[in-house]
Structure formats: structure tokens, C-alpha cells
Amino acid sequence: MTDGAGAHKTLDLIAIGRSSIDLYGQQIGCRLEDVASFAKSVGGCPANIAIGTARLGLRSALITRVGAEQMGRFIREQLAREGVATDGVRTDKDRLSRLVLLAVQAEGVSPTIFYRADCADMALDEGDIDEALIARARAIVVTGTHFSKPNVAAAQTKAIALAKRHDAKVVFDIDYRPNLWGLGGHEAGFARYVKSEAVSTRLSAVLADCDLIVGTEEEVMIAAGADSALDALRAIRAKSAAPIVLKRGALGCIVYDGPIPDNLEDGIVGKGFPVEVYNVLGAGDAFMSGFLRGWLRGESLSTCATWANACGAFAVSRLLCSPEYPTWPELRHFLDHGSSERALRKDRALNHIHWATTRRREMPRLMAFAIDHRIQLEELTEDETDAARISAFKVLAVAAARRVAGGRPGFGVLLDDKYGRDALFAAGAGQDLWVARPIELPGSRPLQFEFGQDLGSRLIEWPVDHCVKVLCFYHPDDDAALKAAQSAKLMTAFEAARKVGREILVEIIASKAGPIEDRTVARALTELYDAGLRPDWWKLEPQASTEAWKAIDAVIAARDPLCRGVALLGLEAPIEKLDESFAAARCAERVRGFAVGRTIFAEAAGRWMKREIGDAEAIDSMAAKFGALVDLWLSFDRR
């Protein structure tokens, strides 16, 4: 689709209607009654489409209502993280955000319960439709569900009128859920078709205003009030000249742009992608996202259909809805290279692209205060009863880090689980600091994990934005058995982090295990990449030459261009020495900052543990040294 009004439009599309909290059962192959734990995500057809199209590079927005509570804020915050404009998201102080519970009981069988009594998104009305916002869009997406009640129908009808006034296209996703029209009981949330003359009358009235109509066979039948797909398509065509996209699940789709043929197979088709069906819920919204990426960029209808089919394939092969939709780099990789896996969720290359292109926050720079030390602080105490003093000191360190950060992005702390519990609570209070937490047993070689070797049950308790940090004393000249044990342990940590959706920072110190030359660390990283490791961050010791950093840079650029980068560690070097280390490291594009500890806290910790200084003096000392390192690092940007 192309239009002459695109030059002054700042949004590609606005989706209107449902938004919800989807709680997906994490146990697969059981009844909803037997699910024990759930994964949370944003759901609802329009919200899914807004997120899906934003991931594919379109400028999308959502008009909906959310509750004035934590789940409403989650929806708003997640939309913003995904790049969806939230100008049209209203907060309803009288109603709760919609809640949906779902399970995957068998292939194509997903019991669903909508908690929707007087919920916020179904309270949308004409007053929520802002003409200035509609005028900014090239297209709007309206959905069938939001014609089910007078107030929401009035809101969408107003949006359609405004879209036409401002040269915007109208896309109609029929999106028929009988349960949301009051047809069937509460347990019938997964039902897809109940014939209803009242529903057909309401939906058919929309068709003449549409520029694109999308639905399954059952959905076109309900929209047209017909008893077969062919009759339905012909009835729709009598009301609208818009392209009609007929979704057929695993068979892909057929697009009809003109007269409806006698044989349904004689429409425009795209390439199909046979995959294992894992969960069908939300697949239609992913499909619509792919189609709109092509349609709003002027691609042929066959290309639009191909992209739509591919996005649908991603969705049915994964568990959740919007979090699983592909990003544009991920989709391009799949279209160009395909996959050796019928279950796309098992494709390592696609999963890595998906993960790296959907990270929760941008981190082009990292300046972190490392206070995750255990042994070094234990050495400063007189006996085991001083453990509480270590914990209290770490809280002071967080206060120093927060003072220096001053609410600016790109600042963080490294904190441990052994002594850092209170400090972790303090670090999380303002949601302004990046946090990484160590899992290694201090000093272990070969690498072992602290508190036991089962990481999964431990990491699941961490906040989703806390990063796993693991230190390994790895040298490329170690014997083969040691290297194999170390890399296997690192891979265990990496896979556990990915499984539970946490970023991972891998710290490699080679100098403690052997001599260092210009290519030593680059060789180590090459071997770990060969083993399958793809960390979000590397934390590396200072290098003696710019050549060493260039070699490291080249390895990361070749093996994982989506890596966030390298944070430089300090090894207790004085600030004057770190000035030289920083200068050498800044020649490497992938070095994005530092994570330094004892240089900052060692003096204050020693004096505070001996009670030579109080809390305020300790904070002042650490803030001054951390601030000096920050100023030093930032000074290179001005050179």
C-alpha cells in the first residue's frame, strides 16, 4: 500500500482496542486446572499487533485503557520498551486491567479464561479517540471484539470516520472471540465460532469502510453472515473492494484482490513455512504484523503474505504471544537462511537474534561499581560475627553509586547473594541502576557455582532485569581437560540464563593462569565462542597494548556483532594506572565501559571495618573515587 499523505505522517499505524495481562501456563500438555506456574506478558489482539509491528520496524501506537494499578503500569511500560507510542493509552481509575489465563493442553488446544468483568480496555469510549493522534497515522487497525459493546463500538466508529477525514487507511481484523460477545460460558474462551445473526449484523456494517480485511474462514463467515467461506468472501466483496486476507492456519493464507474466484485456491499466496505447532494463541496477531509490515511499505501482496506466514510460524512455534514475535533482523535471517529446526524455538541462531534484539533496555555505555566481592571483604573482618558488617557496607556502596549516577542511564553495580541481600534491595528501590550478580564460587578453578550447581531454581527468583555474572580463570594454553570443564560450566550458566530470560556477563581473567600476550585473550574468547557461548557482556582485564584490544574487538565483531560489548575490570589498580588502561581500551569499538571494585572501595572498607570512619565518610570516599573514574572514562569522549 502506498499513499500520497505519508510525508506528513509520524505514525505508520494505530491499533485500537484490547490490552491485557496474559498469564501463560508454563507446564505444557496439561489442563489449565493443573498448571502450577505462569509466565506474564502483554496480550490482546491490538496490543499484540502494535508490539509485533514495532518489532518489525513500523512506527506503531495503541489506543486502549489500562487500570490504575501495577498491571496497568506493566502494560504501559512494556509498550514503551517495545517502541510503541503510548499517547493513546488512558489510565482508568475505576477499573482493573484485563487478565487472561491460558494453557497449552495439546496441539491446537489451549483452554483460555478471560477475566473481563468491567475491565479497563472494554470501557474505551469516544472521548478516548483523539483526532490529532489519528491524523498522525497512515493507517488504523480496528478489531471485531471492540464492536461487541456500544461504547467501544462508538470509539472505533469515530476512529474510522477520523481516519477517512485524514487520509488514513482502515484495516479490519475481524478477531472473533464468541466468549467476548457473551456467547458461551466463561470456560469457552478458546471457542472460535458460534453463529450469531446479531454479531454478523454488527460486523458487516463495518466492511464498506475498510481498506484491508483480515480473518480466518470462521471469521469471514461471521462477518458476512454466511455459511461457507466462499459465500462469505463474495458477500464481503459486494460491500468492499478492499483486499481480503483469508487466514488458514498451517496452510498459510490466500489474498483476494478483485473478484472472488470460484475456487478458493485461486487467490494470491505467499511462501509457506511448515513448522511444529506448539501454541496457536496469538499467531494471527503475529501474522497481521508481518502482513502490515509489507502492506504499509508498498510490497506486493504475495510478499506481504510471505512475511505474514513467516511471522505466524514464529508465533505457533513458541509459547507466549507478543514476547515471541520476531524482530525485523530475526525475520530477515529466517527468510534468507531458513531453519534446520521444525520447532523454531530450538533454533540457536534465531533464538540468539531474538534475544539480542529484544533486550529490556539500551546500554550503549556501562559504568559499574563492583561490590560483589566476598573473600576480600571477609579478610577485613575479625570473625564470622562481622558478616552483618559486610552486608551493611555494601548498602553504603550502593548509596555511593547512586549518588554518582544521579539518575543518569548507563550506571550499575555488581552485588552478590551472600552478603548483598540488603544492598540488592537498596539497588532495586529506584529502578535506576543496572545490577549484575555473581554465581561463581570465589577462586574456583575449574569453575564451580556458589551455593550448589543447580542454577535454574536460583535464577528464577531474580528480578528479570538482573544480569548473571560469572568469573572464570580461563587461559587458552590450559590443558584440554581443564578447558573443556571450564567451557562446559560456562555453557551451563549461559543456557540457564537464557532459559529464565536473564542477561549474562562473562568475566575472563587469564593473567592469573599464565602469561599474557597480545592475542591471549582473543584466543580465549574464540575458543569460548566455538563452544557455543554468546554472552551479553564480556568483562575483561586491562590489556598491555592496543593491538591486543584490536584482536579482541575483531573476534567479537566476527562471532557476535549483537554482543553488548566489553566492560573493563580494574584488578585493584590505582586510578593513575587505570587512566593508562582506559586509554588503551578506548581504541576498541566494543569496549563500552568499566566495572571496577577494589580501586573504589578498598580504602574505605578497611577503615570502616576498623571503625575509623563512619557511614557518611565511607560513602563520600567511595563516591569520590567512583566519580573520578566516571569522569576519567567520559573524558575520552571529549578527546
XYZ file of C-alpha atoms in Angstrom:
639
model
C 0.000 0.000 0.000
C 1.212 3.497 -0.787
C -0.490 6.807 -0.216
C 0.177 10.414 -1.005
C -0.323 11.536 2.570
C 2.625 9.609 4.007
C 5.065 12.516 4.036
C 3.393 14.308 6.961
C 2.511 11.197 8.951
C 4.588 10.378 12.033
C 2.952 7.006 12.716
C 2.526 4.051 10.386
C -0.430 2.637 12.263
C -2.568 2.871 15.372
C -4.162 -0.289 16.756
C -7.342 0.215 18.767
C -8.960 -1.945 21.441
C -7.966 -4.799 23.701
C -4.972 -4.882 26.019
C -4.470 -7.447 28.729
C -2.102 -9.286 31.002
C -1.663 -12.783 29.579
C -0.664 -15.447 32.083
C 0.553 -18.499 30.169
C 0.829 -21.836 31.912
C 4.467 -22.931 31.881
C 3.621 -26.626 32.132
C 2.869 -27.946 28.647
C 0.429 -30.734 27.878
C -1.852 -30.394 30.889
C -5.216 -28.916 31.778
C -5.446 -25.340 32.963
C -6.609 -26.812 36.278
C -3.214 -28.496 36.670
C -0.924 -25.601 35.744
C 1.359 -24.661 38.639
C 3.158 -21.533 37.355
C 2.561 -18.853 34.770
C 4.606 -16.533 32.558
C 3.372 -12.948 32.277
C 3.203 -10.900 29.086
C 1.194 -8.179 27.365
C -1.674 -9.574 25.297
C -4.864 -8.652 23.488
C -5.105 -8.551 19.693
C -4.482 -4.792 19.158
C -1.695 -4.650 21.754
C -0.061 -7.680 20.147
C -0.282 -6.078 16.706
C 1.168 -2.801 17.981
C 4.118 -4.652 19.504
C 4.523 -7.019 16.558
C 4.666 -4.202 14.005
C 7.017 -2.126 16.174
C 9.405 -5.078 16.293
C 9.315 -5.186 12.507
C 10.313 -1.545 12.231
C 6.950 0.195 11.837
C 6.035 3.259 13.870
C 3.060 1.959 15.813
C 0.771 3.235 18.554
C -2.042 1.792 20.658
C -5.332 3.253 21.808
C -6.638 1.383 24.835
C -7.356 1.717 28.528
C -5.432 0.150 31.410
C -6.088 0.069 35.130
C -4.509 2.435 37.638
C -2.528 -0.419 39.177
C 0.666 -2.394 38.779
C -0.513 -4.459 35.826
C -1.721 -1.359 34.002
C 1.698 0.194 34.516
C 3.330 -3.001 33.269
C 1.339 -2.811 30.028
C 2.274 0.835 29.528
C 5.951 0.277 30.370
C 6.253 -2.796 28.168
C 4.674 -0.988 25.229
C 7.224 1.786 25.667
C 10.084 -0.727 25.871
C 8.900 -2.223 22.592
C 8.854 1.183 20.896
C 5.056 1.523 20.771
C 3.770 5.083 21.202
C 1.547 5.250 24.286
C -0.093 8.644 23.643
C -3.439 6.871 23.265
C -3.187 4.665 26.358
C -5.549 6.007 29.009
C -5.455 5.088 32.700
C -8.852 4.138 34.094
C -9.021 4.810 37.839
C -12.251 2.859 38.289
C -11.424 -0.430 36.533
C -8.780 -3.119 36.545
C -6.651 -4.162 33.600
C -7.912 -7.239 31.773
C -6.455 -10.592 32.823
C -6.305 -13.739 30.682
C -5.236 -17.225 31.822
C -4.135 -19.714 29.179
C -2.681 -23.191 28.904
C -1.326 -25.429 26.144
C -3.152 -28.691 26.739
C -2.440 -30.284 23.362
C -1.577 -29.218 19.828
C -4.223 -26.678 18.863
C -5.983 -26.961 22.241
C -5.455 -24.011 24.580
C -8.019 -23.547 27.361
C -8.499 -19.831 27.998
C -10.252 -17.822 30.694
C -10.917 -14.097 30.196
C -11.211 -12.129 33.432
C -13.090 -9.242 31.870
C -15.903 -8.086 34.159
C -15.992 -4.299 33.741
C -12.321 -4.224 32.754
C -10.477 -1.103 31.642
C -9.979 -1.874 27.947
C -13.688 -2.553 27.401
C -14.517 0.866 28.892
C -12.949 2.660 25.929
C -15.289 5.328 24.565
C -15.439 8.134 22.016
C -13.667 10.511 24.381
C -10.554 8.330 24.185
C -10.228 8.843 20.429
C -8.067 11.909 19.857
C -8.334 13.421 16.381
C -4.793 14.786 16.480
C -3.418 11.311 17.170
C -5.460 9.702 14.381
C -4.298 12.438 11.985
C -0.682 11.370 12.574
C -1.259 7.813 11.304
C -1.131 6.308 7.830
C -3.488 3.527 8.949
C -5.621 2.415 11.867
C -6.413 -1.158 12.891
C -9.885 -1.853 14.287
C -10.916 -5.230 15.668
C -14.155 -7.164 15.820
C -14.167 -7.554 19.580
C -14.420 -3.820 20.095
C -17.713 -3.705 18.226
C -19.255 -6.018 20.854
C -20.442 -3.236 23.190
C -21.958 0.184 22.400
C -19.229 2.328 23.979
C -16.280 0.560 22.363
C -18.131 0.328 19.055
C -18.700 4.087 19.188
C -14.988 4.640 19.837
C -13.936 2.582 16.817
C -16.633 4.126 14.618
C -15.319 7.583 15.498
C -11.754 6.460 14.744
C -12.827 5.176 11.324
C -14.508 8.481 10.480
C -11.443 10.444 11.578
C -9.130 8.137 9.636
C -11.059 8.805 6.450
C -11.041 12.526 7.142
C -7.266 12.473 7.475
C -6.413 10.144 4.570
C -5.579 7.146 6.734
C -6.354 3.581 5.693
C -8.694 1.386 7.743
C -7.586 -2.176 8.491
C -10.204 -4.547 9.908
C -9.022 -7.575 11.881
C -12.276 -9.484 12.365
C -10.824 -11.051 15.541
C -13.919 -13.043 16.527
C -13.986 -14.399 20.054
C -17.552 -15.615 20.770
C -16.871 -15.550 24.502
C -16.195 -11.804 24.366
C -19.607 -11.271 22.730
C -21.283 -13.094 25.607
C -21.709 -16.298 23.563
C -20.755 -19.352 25.606
C -19.748 -19.614 29.233
C -16.594 -18.401 30.962
C -14.766 -21.651 30.245
C -15.331 -21.285 26.481
C -12.611 -18.689 25.946
C -10.861 -20.847 23.323
C -14.008 -21.312 21.213
C -13.555 -19.778 17.759
C -17.002 -19.889 16.173
C -20.584 -19.508 17.286
C -23.061 -18.448 14.645
C -24.875 -15.232 15.592
C -27.060 -13.024 13.428
C -26.558 -10.130 15.846
C -22.757 -10.328 15.555
C -22.924 -10.633 11.777
C -25.179 -7.591 11.513
C -22.775 -5.509 13.588
C -19.598 -6.593 11.798
C -20.954 -6.456 8.271
C -21.756 -2.774 8.801
C -18.024 -2.067 9.097
C -16.916 -3.681 5.838
C -17.674 -0.835 3.441
C -15.273 1.483 5.277
C -12.299 -0.867 5.171
C -9.154 -0.798 3.035
C -7.893 -4.205 4.198
C -9.912 -7.052 5.758
C -8.264 -9.981 7.531
C -9.842 -13.074 9.073
C -9.955 -16.846 9.308
C -12.603 -18.853 7.457
C -14.814 -18.755 10.547
C -14.245 -15.020 10.941
C -15.181 -14.100 7.371
C -18.272 -16.254 7.771
C -19.387 -14.401 10.915
C -18.570 -11.015 9.370
C -20.659 -11.788 6.298
C -23.391 -13.867 7.936
C -22.702 -16.718 5.506
C -22.434 -20.480 5.960
C -19.370 -21.097 3.812
C -16.082 -19.313 3.243
C -16.777 -18.853 -0.481
C -20.200 -17.303 0.128
C -18.720 -15.127 2.864
C -15.953 -13.795 0.626
C -18.455 -12.939 -2.083
C -20.727 -11.194 0.397
C -17.775 -9.153 1.696
C -16.704 -8.301 -1.828
C -20.199 -6.974 -2.544
C -19.668 -4.439 0.238
C -15.950 -3.643 -0.146
C -13.282 -3.581 -2.840
C -10.546 -3.962 -0.197
C -8.064 -6.830 -0.374
C -9.330 -9.724 1.749
C -6.788 -11.899 3.523
C -8.085 -15.367 4.375
C -6.033 -16.969 7.152
C -5.941 -20.752 7.040
C -3.682 -21.706 9.936
C -0.950 -24.149 8.964
C -1.923 -23.772 5.295
C -0.867 -20.132 5.282
C -3.165 -17.576 3.691
C -4.783 -16.542 0.430
C -5.282 -12.913 -0.572
C -8.147 -11.847 -2.833
C -7.617 -8.534 -4.593
C -10.500 -8.294 -7.025
C -13.367 -10.626 -7.914
C -13.684 -13.731 -5.760
C -12.813 -16.831 -7.828
C -14.952 -19.963 -7.922
C -12.041 -21.917 -6.476
C -10.737 -20.525 -3.187
C -7.237 -21.685 -4.080
C -7.067 -19.233 -6.992
C -6.026 -16.206 -4.963
C -2.640 -14.678 -4.214
C -0.493 -16.855 -1.990
C 2.819 -16.393 -0.255
C 5.543 -18.826 0.646
C 4.603 -21.283 3.369
C 6.740 -22.326 6.337
C 5.922 -25.755 7.767
C 6.843 -25.786 11.452
C 5.917 -27.715 14.564
C 2.771 -26.249 16.118
C 3.417 -25.543 19.795
C 0.814 -22.899 20.640
C -1.664 -21.300 18.242
C -2.725 -18.438 20.517
C -1.581 -15.069 19.228
C -0.434 -16.456 15.892
C -2.992 -14.387 13.999
C -1.669 -11.180 15.552
C 1.885 -12.076 14.559
C 0.562 -12.887 11.077
C -1.139 -9.474 10.875
C 2.071 -7.758 11.996
C 4.043 -9.348 9.178
C 1.381 -8.539 6.601
C 1.191 -4.909 7.700
C 4.977 -4.524 7.556
C 4.777 -5.354 3.868
C 1.477 -3.629 3.047
C 2.421 -0.336 4.662
C 5.805 -0.387 2.926
C 4.286 -0.921 -0.509
C 5.343 -4.545 -1.027
C 3.436 -6.883 -3.323
C 0.558 -8.819 -1.774
C 2.442 -12.077 -2.280
C 5.405 -10.675 -0.342
C 3.049 -9.426 2.371
C 1.566 -12.911 2.595
C 5.013 -14.500 2.803
C 6.089 -12.226 5.640
C 2.777 -12.813 7.397
C 3.144 -16.591 7.110
C 6.693 -16.405 8.464
C 5.662 -14.328 11.474
C 2.809 -16.733 12.158
C 5.266 -19.614 12.013
C 7.380 -17.988 14.713
C 4.332 -17.489 16.932
C 2.979 -21.041 16.708
C 6.425 -22.470 17.422
C 6.825 -20.585 20.703
C 4.847 -20.331 23.932
C 3.844 -16.715 24.542
C 2.230 -14.093 22.303
C 3.904 -10.707 21.845
C 7.240 -11.562 23.541
C 7.795 -14.312 20.972
C 7.075 -12.288 17.828
C 10.098 -11.818 15.568
C 12.065 -8.625 15.165
C 12.971 -7.433 11.690
C 16.589 -8.754 11.857
C 15.254 -12.098 13.075
C 12.632 -12.292 10.335
C 15.158 -11.332 7.651
C 17.554 -14.035 8.856
C 14.774 -16.622 8.708
C 13.639 -15.534 5.247
C 17.208 -15.566 3.945
C 18.508 -18.705 5.641
C 15.507 -20.717 6.815
C 15.957 -23.071 9.746
C 17.057 -26.652 10.211
C 14.554 -26.954 13.066
C 10.843 -27.537 12.584
C 10.457 -26.222 16.127
C 11.810 -22.718 15.658
C 12.115 -22.232 19.425
C 15.015 -24.730 19.249
C 16.951 -22.829 16.570
C 20.028 -21.406 18.327
C 20.800 -18.767 15.714
C 17.248 -17.428 15.615
C 16.950 -17.527 19.392
C 20.117 -15.506 19.792
C 18.979 -12.856 17.312
C 15.582 -12.765 19.021
C 17.127 -12.368 22.457
C 19.675 -9.754 21.449
C 17.172 -7.620 19.551
C 14.532 -7.617 22.314
C 16.656 -6.801 25.369
C 14.799 -4.812 28.017
C 16.942 -1.684 27.925
C 19.506 0.026 25.747
C 23.006 0.024 27.266
C 25.431 1.770 24.908
C 27.642 2.557 27.912
C 28.253 0.831 31.253
C 29.995 2.373 34.268
C 29.630 -0.020 37.179
C 30.773 -0.141 40.797
C 31.712 -3.766 41.529
C 30.974 -4.598 45.165
C 30.269 -8.322 44.685
C 33.486 -9.298 46.466
C 33.192 -11.861 49.255
C 36.648 -13.198 50.172
C 38.310 -9.773 50.020
C 35.826 -8.295 52.476
C 35.895 -11.365 54.720
C 39.651 -10.824 55.090
C 38.939 -7.410 56.598
C 36.712 -8.816 59.356
C 37.853 -10.257 62.652
C 35.385 -13.161 62.939
C 32.248 -14.643 61.435
C 30.021 -12.404 63.506
C 31.135 -9.491 61.307
C 29.106 -10.808 58.359
C 26.435 -8.248 59.166
C 29.097 -5.520 58.855
C 29.931 -6.692 55.335
C 26.265 -6.561 54.388
C 25.906 -3.071 55.838
C 28.990 -1.842 53.992
C 27.559 -2.994 50.665
C 24.473 -0.868 51.318
C 26.787 2.132 51.713
C 28.448 1.249 48.413
C 25.086 1.310 46.648
C 24.402 4.733 48.145
C 27.743 5.947 46.750
C 26.976 4.501 43.307
C 23.540 6.080 43.252
C 24.975 9.464 44.249
C 27.412 9.392 41.344
C 24.821 8.086 38.887
C 22.382 10.843 39.770
C 19.615 9.102 37.852
C 21.641 9.030 34.620
C 21.490 5.907 32.426
C 24.454 3.611 31.972
C 25.365 3.169 35.656
C 25.349 -0.077 37.568
C 26.513 -2.166 40.496
C 27.731 -5.729 40.901
C 26.309 -7.310 44.059
C 26.386 -10.818 45.485
C 23.754 -13.039 47.082
C 25.939 -13.987 50.061
C 26.300 -10.559 51.692
C 24.412 -8.323 49.299
C 20.760 -9.023 50.129
C 20.063 -5.647 51.718
C 22.176 -3.880 49.117
C 20.234 -5.600 46.332
C 17.007 -4.314 47.835
C 18.554 -0.846 48.014
C 19.788 -1.035 44.413
C 16.365 -2.062 43.166
C 14.464 0.625 45.017
C 14.896 3.321 42.395
C 14.992 1.085 39.305
C 17.804 3.314 38.021
C 20.851 1.075 38.404
C 21.868 -1.885 36.235
C 22.546 -4.858 38.538
C 24.730 -7.921 37.961
C 25.044 -10.794 40.444
C 27.886 -13.358 40.624
C 27.250 -17.079 40.593
C 30.813 -18.435 40.708
C 32.386 -19.962 43.786
C 35.116 -17.403 44.538
C 38.551 -18.582 43.443
C 37.334 -21.846 41.913
C 39.387 -23.333 39.074
C 37.913 -25.266 37.395
C 34.865 -23.073 37.692
C 32.209 -24.091 40.197
C 28.985 -22.336 41.150
C 28.399 -20.916 44.603
C 25.530 -22.377 46.690
C 25.195 -25.532 44.544
C 25.255 -26.400 40.888
C 21.517 -26.113 40.132
C 21.218 -22.626 38.644
C 17.699 -22.795 37.251
C 15.882 -22.785 40.575
C 18.143 -19.998 41.815
C 17.945 -17.635 38.841
C 14.159 -17.851 38.560
C 13.960 -15.920 41.837
C 15.958 -12.983 40.491
C 14.298 -9.847 39.084
C 14.081 -10.070 35.305
C 16.483 -7.174 34.741
C 19.259 -8.549 36.971
C 22.231 -9.833 34.988
C 24.050 -13.095 35.719
C 27.788 -12.536 36.232
C 30.240 -15.431 36.173
C 34.017 -15.167 36.609
C 36.259 -17.810 35.078
C 40.053 -18.038 35.283
C 40.489 -19.297 31.728
C 43.688 -19.409 29.690
C 43.886 -20.726 26.098
C 47.111 -22.588 26.982
C 45.471 -24.590 29.761
C 45.322 -28.354 29.217
C 42.399 -29.609 27.142
C 40.580 -31.327 30.016
C 40.577 -28.175 32.145
C 39.399 -26.011 29.250
C 36.625 -28.472 28.443
C 35.427 -28.458 32.065
C 35.530 -24.661 32.248
C 33.738 -24.066 28.951
C 31.080 -26.653 29.837
C 30.415 -24.868 33.111
C 30.191 -21.516 31.356
C 27.752 -23.008 28.868
C 25.633 -24.306 31.745
C 25.457 -20.773 33.113
C 24.717 -19.305 29.687
C 21.919 -21.758 28.925
C 20.378 -21.326 32.374
C 20.387 -17.548 31.947
C 18.721 -17.792 28.554
C 16.166 -20.321 29.807
C 14.915 -17.971 32.510
C 15.337 -14.779 30.495
C 18.292 -13.134 32.234
C 21.273 -11.430 30.637
C 24.730 -12.818 31.350
C 28.138 -11.167 31.785
C 31.154 -13.459 31.491
C 34.334 -12.277 33.180
C 37.537 -13.837 31.879
C 40.808 -13.412 33.762
C 43.685 -15.133 32.006
C 46.610 -13.430 33.744
C 46.137 -15.475 36.931
C 46.605 -18.702 34.968
C 49.505 -17.996 32.635
C 51.473 -15.434 30.637
C 49.597 -12.838 28.571
C 50.461 -11.877 25.020
C 48.659 -9.680 22.518
C 46.419 -12.498 21.269
C 45.951 -14.467 24.501
C 42.529 -13.124 25.461
C 41.357 -13.025 21.839
C 42.242 -16.721 21.582
C 40.331 -17.437 24.796
C 37.217 -15.681 23.502
C 37.475 -17.526 20.190
C 37.523 -20.878 21.981
C 34.535 -19.934 24.129
C 32.569 -18.726 21.116
C 33.409 -22.037 19.431
C 31.939 -23.818 22.465
C 28.629 -22.004 21.881
C 28.917 -19.130 24.371
C 27.185 -15.880 23.348
C 27.185 -13.635 26.445
C 25.535 -10.246 26.542
C 28.660 -8.735 28.092
C 32.286 -9.663 28.471
C 34.261 -8.349 31.441
C 37.966 -8.380 30.653
C 41.190 -7.364 32.349
C 43.295 -4.458 31.030
C 45.450 -5.299 28.014
C 49.039 -4.260 27.559
C 48.638 -2.916 24.029
C 46.154 -1.500 21.562
C 46.940 -4.493 19.343
C 45.530 -6.813 21.998
C 42.311 -4.806 22.168
C 42.002 -4.724 18.387
C 42.320 -8.512 18.305
C 39.559 -8.825 20.937
C 37.442 -6.350 19.001
C 37.804 -8.367 15.812
C 36.763 -11.631 17.477
C 33.581 -10.151 18.951
C 32.678 -8.351 15.724
C 33.079 -11.563 13.721
C 31.486 -14.005 16.162
C 28.680 -11.974 17.731
C 28.035 -8.457 16.411
C 24.954 -8.323 18.682
C 27.075 -8.564 21.844
C 26.549 -5.533 24.076
C 30.296 -5.164 24.486
C 33.166 -5.299 26.972
C 33.401 -3.834 30.466
C 36.943 -3.261 31.689
C 37.833 -4.615 35.140
C 40.312 -2.942 37.490
C 42.257 -5.627 39.415
C 42.722 -3.102 42.261
C 44.915 -0.882 40.109
C 45.295 2.729 41.263
C 43.365 5.362 39.337
C 46.580 6.577 37.675
C 47.170 3.108 36.258
C 43.549 2.798 35.156
C 43.992 6.031 33.201
C 46.502 4.155 31.021
C 44.263 1.084 30.823
C 41.257 3.179 29.810
C 43.278 4.954 27.144
C 44.443 1.673 25.607
C 40.966 0.169 25.713
C 39.257 3.117 24.039
C 40.808 2.108 20.707
C 38.428 -0.860 20.682
C 34.897 -0.189 19.493
C 33.474 -2.996 21.629
C 34.752 -1.684 24.951
C 31.737 0.125 26.360
C 32.764 0.936 29.907
C 34.149 -0.473 33.112
C 33.203 -2.469 36.211
C 35.725 -1.640 38.914
C 35.649 -2.586 42.592
C 38.605 -2.517 44.975
C 40.074 0.616 43.414
C 36.923 2.325 44.652
C 36.090 0.614 47.949
C 39.288 -0.951 49.365
C 40.487 2.008 51.432
C 37.015 2.928 52.722
C 36.219 -0.701 53.575
C 39.402 -1.166 55.590
C 38.887 1.992 57.617
C 35.135 1.479 58.071
C 35.558 -2.119 59.243
C 38.019 -0.866 61.846
C 35.500 1.843 62.802
C 37.978 4.581 61.956
C 35.340 6.295 59.799
C 31.564 6.387 59.860
C 28.933 5.705 57.210
C 28.922 9.199 55.731
C 32.698 9.291 55.343
C 32.716 5.849 53.712
C 30.064 6.925 51.212
C 31.941 10.156 50.485
C 35.198 8.282 49.891
C 33.662 5.716 47.533
C 31.577 8.294 45.678
C 34.662 10.450 45.128
C 36.677 7.571 43.650
C 33.808 6.180 41.567
C 33.072 9.689 40.335
C 36.729 10.188 39.412
C 36.678 7.001 37.322
C 33.450 8.085 35.636
C 34.935 11.481 34.812
C 38.062 9.798 33.510
C 36.096 7.442 31.275
C 33.825 10.182 29.950
C 36.802 12.447 29.311
C 37.838 10.178 26.459
C 34.617 11.099 24.670
C 35.835 14.685 24.585
C 39.371 13.974 23.397
